[in-house]
XYZ file of N, CA, C and O in Angstrom:
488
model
N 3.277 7.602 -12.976
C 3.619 6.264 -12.554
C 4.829 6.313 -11.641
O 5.818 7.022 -11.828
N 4.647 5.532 -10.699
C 5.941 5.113 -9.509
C 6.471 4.062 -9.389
O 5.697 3.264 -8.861
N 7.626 3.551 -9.662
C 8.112 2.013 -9.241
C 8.581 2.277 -8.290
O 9.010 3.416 -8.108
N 8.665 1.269 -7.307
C 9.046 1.139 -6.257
C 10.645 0.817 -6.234
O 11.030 0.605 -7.384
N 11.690 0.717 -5.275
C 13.124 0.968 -5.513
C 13.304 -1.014 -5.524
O 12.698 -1.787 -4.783
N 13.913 -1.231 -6.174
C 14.550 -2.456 -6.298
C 12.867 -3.557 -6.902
O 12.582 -4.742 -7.078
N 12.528 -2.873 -6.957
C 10.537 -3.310 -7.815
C 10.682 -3.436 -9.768
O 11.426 -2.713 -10.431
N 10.013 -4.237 -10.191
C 9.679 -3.772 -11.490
C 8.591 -3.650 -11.567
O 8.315 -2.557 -12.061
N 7.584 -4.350 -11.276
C 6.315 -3.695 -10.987
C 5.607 -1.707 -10.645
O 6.032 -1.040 -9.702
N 5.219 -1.514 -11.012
C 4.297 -0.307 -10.713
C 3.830 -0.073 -9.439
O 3.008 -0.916 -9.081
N 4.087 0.827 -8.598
C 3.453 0.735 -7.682
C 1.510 0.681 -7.817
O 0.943 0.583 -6.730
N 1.134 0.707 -8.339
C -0.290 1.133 -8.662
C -0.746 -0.848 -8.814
O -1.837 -1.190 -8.358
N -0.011 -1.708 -9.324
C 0.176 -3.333 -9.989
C 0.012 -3.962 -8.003
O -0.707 -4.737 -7.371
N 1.150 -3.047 -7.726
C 1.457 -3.662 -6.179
C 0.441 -3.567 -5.047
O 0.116 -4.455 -4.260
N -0.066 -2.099 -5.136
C -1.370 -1.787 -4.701
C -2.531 -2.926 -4.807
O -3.221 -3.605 -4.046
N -2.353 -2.746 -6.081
C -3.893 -3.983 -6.386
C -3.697 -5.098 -5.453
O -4.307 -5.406 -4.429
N -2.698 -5.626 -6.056
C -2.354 -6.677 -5.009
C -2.724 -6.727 -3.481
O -3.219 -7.730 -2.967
N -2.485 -5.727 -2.888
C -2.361 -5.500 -1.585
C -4.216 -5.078 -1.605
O -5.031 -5.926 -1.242
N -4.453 -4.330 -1.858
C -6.254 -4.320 -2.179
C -6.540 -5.775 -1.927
O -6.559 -6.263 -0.797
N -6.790 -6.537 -3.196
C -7.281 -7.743 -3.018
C -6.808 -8.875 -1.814
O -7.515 -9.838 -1.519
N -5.592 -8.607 -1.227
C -5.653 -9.249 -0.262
C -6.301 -8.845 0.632
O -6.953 -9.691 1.244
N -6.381 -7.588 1.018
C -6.990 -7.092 2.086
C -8.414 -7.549 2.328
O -8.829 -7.761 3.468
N -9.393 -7.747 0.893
C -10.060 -8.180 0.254
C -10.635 -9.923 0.730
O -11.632 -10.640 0.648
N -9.667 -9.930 1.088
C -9.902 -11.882 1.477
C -9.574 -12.700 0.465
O -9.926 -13.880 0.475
N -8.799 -12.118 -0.615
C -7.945 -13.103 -1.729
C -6.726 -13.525 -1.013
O -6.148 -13.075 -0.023
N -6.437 -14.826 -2.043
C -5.169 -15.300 -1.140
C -4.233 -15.066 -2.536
O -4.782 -14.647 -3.555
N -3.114 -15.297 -2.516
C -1.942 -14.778 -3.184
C -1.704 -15.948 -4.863
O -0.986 -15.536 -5.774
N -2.225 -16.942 -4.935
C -2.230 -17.514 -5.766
C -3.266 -16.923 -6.919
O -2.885 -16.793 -8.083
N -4.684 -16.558 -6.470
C -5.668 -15.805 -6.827
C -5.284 -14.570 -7.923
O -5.571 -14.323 -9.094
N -4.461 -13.933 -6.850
C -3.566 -12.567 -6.603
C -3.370 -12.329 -7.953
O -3.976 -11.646 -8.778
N -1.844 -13.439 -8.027
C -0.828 -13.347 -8.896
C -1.689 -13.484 -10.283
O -1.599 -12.718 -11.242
N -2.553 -14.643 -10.177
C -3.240 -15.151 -11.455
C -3.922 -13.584 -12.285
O -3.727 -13.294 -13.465
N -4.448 -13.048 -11.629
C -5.172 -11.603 -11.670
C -4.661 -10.844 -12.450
O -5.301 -10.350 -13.378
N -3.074 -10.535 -12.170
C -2.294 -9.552 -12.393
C -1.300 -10.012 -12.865
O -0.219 -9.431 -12.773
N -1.509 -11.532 -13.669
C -0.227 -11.672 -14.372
C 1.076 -11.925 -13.976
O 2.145 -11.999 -14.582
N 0.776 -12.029 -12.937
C 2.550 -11.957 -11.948
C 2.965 -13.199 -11.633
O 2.185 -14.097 -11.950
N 3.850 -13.474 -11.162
C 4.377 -14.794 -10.475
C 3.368 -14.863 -9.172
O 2.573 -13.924 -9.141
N 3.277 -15.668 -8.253
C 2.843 -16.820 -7.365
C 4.036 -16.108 -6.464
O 3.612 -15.352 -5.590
N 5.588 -16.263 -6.569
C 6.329 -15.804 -5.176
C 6.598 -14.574 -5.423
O 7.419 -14.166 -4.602
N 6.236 -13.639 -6.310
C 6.453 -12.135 -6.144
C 5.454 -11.554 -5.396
O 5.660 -10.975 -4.329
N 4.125 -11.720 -6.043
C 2.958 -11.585 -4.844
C 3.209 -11.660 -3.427
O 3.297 -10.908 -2.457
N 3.296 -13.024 -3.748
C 3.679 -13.431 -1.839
C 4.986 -12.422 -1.359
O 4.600 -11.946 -0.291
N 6.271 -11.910 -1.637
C 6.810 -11.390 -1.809
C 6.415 -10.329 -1.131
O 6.737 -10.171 0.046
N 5.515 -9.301 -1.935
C 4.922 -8.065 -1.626
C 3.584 -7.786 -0.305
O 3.310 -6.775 0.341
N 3.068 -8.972 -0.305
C 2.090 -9.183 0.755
C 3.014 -9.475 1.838
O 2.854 -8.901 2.916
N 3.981 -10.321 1.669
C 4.667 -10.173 2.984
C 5.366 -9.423 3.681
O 5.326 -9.407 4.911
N 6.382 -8.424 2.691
C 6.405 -7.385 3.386
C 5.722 -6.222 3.692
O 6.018 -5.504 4.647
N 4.752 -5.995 2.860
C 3.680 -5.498 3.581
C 2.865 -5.540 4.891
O 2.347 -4.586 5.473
N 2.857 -7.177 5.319
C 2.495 -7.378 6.745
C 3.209 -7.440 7.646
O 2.894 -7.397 8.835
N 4.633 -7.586 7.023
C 5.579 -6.768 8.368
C 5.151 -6.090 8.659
O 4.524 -6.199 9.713
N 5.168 -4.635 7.802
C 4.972 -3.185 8.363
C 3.513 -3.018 8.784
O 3.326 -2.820 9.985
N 2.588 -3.062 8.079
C 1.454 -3.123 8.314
C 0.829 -2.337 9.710
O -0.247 -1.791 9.464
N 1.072 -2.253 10.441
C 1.046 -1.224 11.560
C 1.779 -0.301 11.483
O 1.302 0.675 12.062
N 3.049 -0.058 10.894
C 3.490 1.293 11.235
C 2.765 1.700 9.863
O 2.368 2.866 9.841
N 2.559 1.034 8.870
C 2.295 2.430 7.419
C 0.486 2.634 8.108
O 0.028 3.757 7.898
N -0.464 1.643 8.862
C -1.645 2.417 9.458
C -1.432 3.287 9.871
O -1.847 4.307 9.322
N -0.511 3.382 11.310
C -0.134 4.319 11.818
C 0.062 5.909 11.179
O -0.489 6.984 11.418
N 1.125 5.476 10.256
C 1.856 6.538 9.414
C 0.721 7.486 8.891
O 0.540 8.679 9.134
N -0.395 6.129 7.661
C -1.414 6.874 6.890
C -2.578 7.117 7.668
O -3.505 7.782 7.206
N -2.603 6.640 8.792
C -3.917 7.237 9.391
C -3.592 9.074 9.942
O -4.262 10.067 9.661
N -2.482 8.984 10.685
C -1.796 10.400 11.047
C -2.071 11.110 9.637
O -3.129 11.728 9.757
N -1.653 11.238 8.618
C -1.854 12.146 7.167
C -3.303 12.255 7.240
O -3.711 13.415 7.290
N -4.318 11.197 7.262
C -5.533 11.552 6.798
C -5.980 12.293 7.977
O -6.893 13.009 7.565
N -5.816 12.497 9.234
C -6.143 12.840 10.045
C -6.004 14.758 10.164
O -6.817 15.635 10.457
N -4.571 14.765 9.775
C -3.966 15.951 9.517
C -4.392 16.656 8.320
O -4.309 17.880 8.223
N -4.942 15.741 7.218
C -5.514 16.494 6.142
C -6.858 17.337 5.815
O -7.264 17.957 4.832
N -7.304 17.088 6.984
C -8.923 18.232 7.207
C -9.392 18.273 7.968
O -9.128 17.430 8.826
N -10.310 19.152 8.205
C -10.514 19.532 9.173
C -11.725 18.830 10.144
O -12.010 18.996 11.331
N -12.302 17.965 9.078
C -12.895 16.948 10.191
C -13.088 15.895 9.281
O -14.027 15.752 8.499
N -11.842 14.970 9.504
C -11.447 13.836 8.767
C -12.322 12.523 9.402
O -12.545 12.500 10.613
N -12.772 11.506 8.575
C -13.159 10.257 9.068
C -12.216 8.878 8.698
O -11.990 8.324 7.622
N -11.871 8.652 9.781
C -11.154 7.711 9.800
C -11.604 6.406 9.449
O -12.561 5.920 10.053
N -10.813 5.559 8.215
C -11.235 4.168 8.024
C -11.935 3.828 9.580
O -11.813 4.634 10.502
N -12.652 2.574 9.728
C -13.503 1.799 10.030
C -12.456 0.445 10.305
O -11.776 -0.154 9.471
N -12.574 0.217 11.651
C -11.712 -1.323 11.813
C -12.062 -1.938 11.281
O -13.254 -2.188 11.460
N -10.924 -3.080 9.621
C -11.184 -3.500 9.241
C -10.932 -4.941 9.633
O -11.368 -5.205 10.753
N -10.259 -6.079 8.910
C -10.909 -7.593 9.313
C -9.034 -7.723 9.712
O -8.336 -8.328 8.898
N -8.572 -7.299 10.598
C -6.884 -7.032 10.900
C -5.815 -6.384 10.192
O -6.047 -6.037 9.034
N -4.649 -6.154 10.705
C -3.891 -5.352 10.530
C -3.598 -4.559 9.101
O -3.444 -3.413 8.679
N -3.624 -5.988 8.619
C -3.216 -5.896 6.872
C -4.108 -4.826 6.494
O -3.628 -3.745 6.151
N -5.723 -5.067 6.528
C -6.626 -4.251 6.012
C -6.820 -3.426 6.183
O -7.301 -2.638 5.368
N -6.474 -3.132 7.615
C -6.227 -1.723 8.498
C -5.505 -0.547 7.592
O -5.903 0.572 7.266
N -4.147 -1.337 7.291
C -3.765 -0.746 6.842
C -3.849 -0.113 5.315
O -3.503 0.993 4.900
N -4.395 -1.153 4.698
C -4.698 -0.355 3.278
C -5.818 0.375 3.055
O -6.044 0.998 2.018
N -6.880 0.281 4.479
C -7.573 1.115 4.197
C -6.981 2.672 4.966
O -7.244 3.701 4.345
N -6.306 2.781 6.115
C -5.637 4.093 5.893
C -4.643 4.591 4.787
O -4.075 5.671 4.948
N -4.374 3.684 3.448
C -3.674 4.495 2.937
C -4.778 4.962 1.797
O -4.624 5.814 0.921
N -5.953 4.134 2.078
C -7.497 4.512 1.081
C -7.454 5.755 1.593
O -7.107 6.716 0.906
N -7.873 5.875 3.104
C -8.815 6.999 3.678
C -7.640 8.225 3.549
O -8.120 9.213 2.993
N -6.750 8.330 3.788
C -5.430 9.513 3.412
C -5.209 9.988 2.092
O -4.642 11.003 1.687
N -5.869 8.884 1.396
C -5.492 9.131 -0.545
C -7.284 10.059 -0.327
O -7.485 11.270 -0.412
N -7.944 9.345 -0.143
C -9.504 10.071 -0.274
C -9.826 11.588 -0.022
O -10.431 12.395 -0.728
N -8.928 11.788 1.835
C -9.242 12.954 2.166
C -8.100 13.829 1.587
O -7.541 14.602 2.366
N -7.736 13.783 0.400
C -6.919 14.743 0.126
C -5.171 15.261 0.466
O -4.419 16.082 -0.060
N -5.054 14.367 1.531
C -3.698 14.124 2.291
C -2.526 14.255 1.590
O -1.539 14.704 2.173
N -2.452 13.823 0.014
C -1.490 13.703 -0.901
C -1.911 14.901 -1.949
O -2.012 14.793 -3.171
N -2.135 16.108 -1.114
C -2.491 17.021 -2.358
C -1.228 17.894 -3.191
O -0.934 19.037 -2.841
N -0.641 17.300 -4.157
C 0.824 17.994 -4.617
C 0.928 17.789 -5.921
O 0.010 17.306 -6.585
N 2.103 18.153 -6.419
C 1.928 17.553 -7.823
C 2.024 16.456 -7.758
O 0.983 15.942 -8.167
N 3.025 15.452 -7.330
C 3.174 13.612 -7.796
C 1.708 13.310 -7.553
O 1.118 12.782 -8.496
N 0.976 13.573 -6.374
C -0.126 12.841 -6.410
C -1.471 13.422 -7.491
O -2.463 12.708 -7.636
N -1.380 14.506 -8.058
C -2.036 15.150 -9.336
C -2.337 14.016 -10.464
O -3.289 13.700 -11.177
N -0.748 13.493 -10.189
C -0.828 12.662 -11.855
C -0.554 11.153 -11.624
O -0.424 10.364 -12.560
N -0.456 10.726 -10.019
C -0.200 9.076 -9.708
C -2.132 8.766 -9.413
O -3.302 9.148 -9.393
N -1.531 8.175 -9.313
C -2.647 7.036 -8.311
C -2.338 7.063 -6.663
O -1.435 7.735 -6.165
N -3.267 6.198 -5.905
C -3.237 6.916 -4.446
C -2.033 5.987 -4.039
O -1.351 6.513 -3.159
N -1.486 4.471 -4.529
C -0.434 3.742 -4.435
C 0.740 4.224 -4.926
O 1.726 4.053 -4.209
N 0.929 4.946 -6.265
C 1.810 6.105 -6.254
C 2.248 7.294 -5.210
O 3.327 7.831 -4.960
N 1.245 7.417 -4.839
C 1.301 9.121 -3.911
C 1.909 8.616 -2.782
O 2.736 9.265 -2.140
N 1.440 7.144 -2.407
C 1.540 6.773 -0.768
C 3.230 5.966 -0.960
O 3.943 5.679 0.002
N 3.493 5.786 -2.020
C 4.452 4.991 -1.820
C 5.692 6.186 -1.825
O 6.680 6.109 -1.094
N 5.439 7.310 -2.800
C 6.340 8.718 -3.117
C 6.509 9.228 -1.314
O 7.572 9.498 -0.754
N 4.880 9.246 -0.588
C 5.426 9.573 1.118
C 6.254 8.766 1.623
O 7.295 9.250 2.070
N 6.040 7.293 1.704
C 6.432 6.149 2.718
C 7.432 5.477 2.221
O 7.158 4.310 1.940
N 8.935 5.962 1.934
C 9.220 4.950 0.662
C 9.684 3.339 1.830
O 10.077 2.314 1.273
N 9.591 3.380 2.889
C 9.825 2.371 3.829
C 8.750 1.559 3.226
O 9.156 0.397 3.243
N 7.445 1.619 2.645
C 6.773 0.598 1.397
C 7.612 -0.583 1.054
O 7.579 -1.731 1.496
N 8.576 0.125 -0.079
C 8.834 -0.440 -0.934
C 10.623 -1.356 -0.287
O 11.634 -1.798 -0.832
N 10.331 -1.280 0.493
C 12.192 -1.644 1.175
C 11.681 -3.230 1.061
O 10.571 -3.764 1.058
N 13.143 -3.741 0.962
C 13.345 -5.108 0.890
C 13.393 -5.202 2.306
O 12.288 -5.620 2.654
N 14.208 -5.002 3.422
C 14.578 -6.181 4.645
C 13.441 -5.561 5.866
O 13.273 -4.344 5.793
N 12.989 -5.979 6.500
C 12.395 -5.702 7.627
C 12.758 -4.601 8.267
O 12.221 -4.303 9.335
């Protein structure tokens, strides 16, 4: 398990979150799901779509680099989704092969690479 820095949540809790939005849930949905507050959700989806292009960026480069003939997520329905599906397709092809990612989840592994994830300010 990974928490994220200034998080109480799990990174693996936060993930979901970010899944189901990507998903076409909206954040009220979200929260209800997972037990959480209504503005922590929103919270985490939003800074998530700050970055949202650089962590594609980031996790598409890993999955790319991780074999030798990698397939890259599939343009998904914008940025947001984009991006969680490169941190799918980087967790899939093996990209996080070490110990933390042995015993996390692929929202663990990705958050242990990127910790710019889990940052509070823009």
């Amino acid at each position: 398990m990974f928490a994220l820095v200034r998080r109480v949540d799990l990174a693996e809790v936060i993930g979901a979150a970010l899944v189901e939005k990507a998903s076409g849930h909206g954040a009220r949905t979200i929260a209800a799901r997972l037990g959480r507050p209504v503005d922590t959700v929103r919270g985490w989806l939003r800074r998530f779509a700050l970055r949202a292009e650089h962590i594609r960026a980031y996790f598409t480069v890993l999955l790319v680099d991780a074999g030798v003939d990698p397939v890259p997520p599939a343009a998904a329905a914008g940025a947001f989704a984009d991006a969680v599906s490169a941190v799918a397709g980087a967790w899939s092809a093996g990209a996080f092969a070490d110990a933390v990612s042995a015993v996390a989840g692929a929202w663990s592994a990705a958050a242990s690479r990127w910790p710019l994830v889990g940052e509070v300010s823009p």
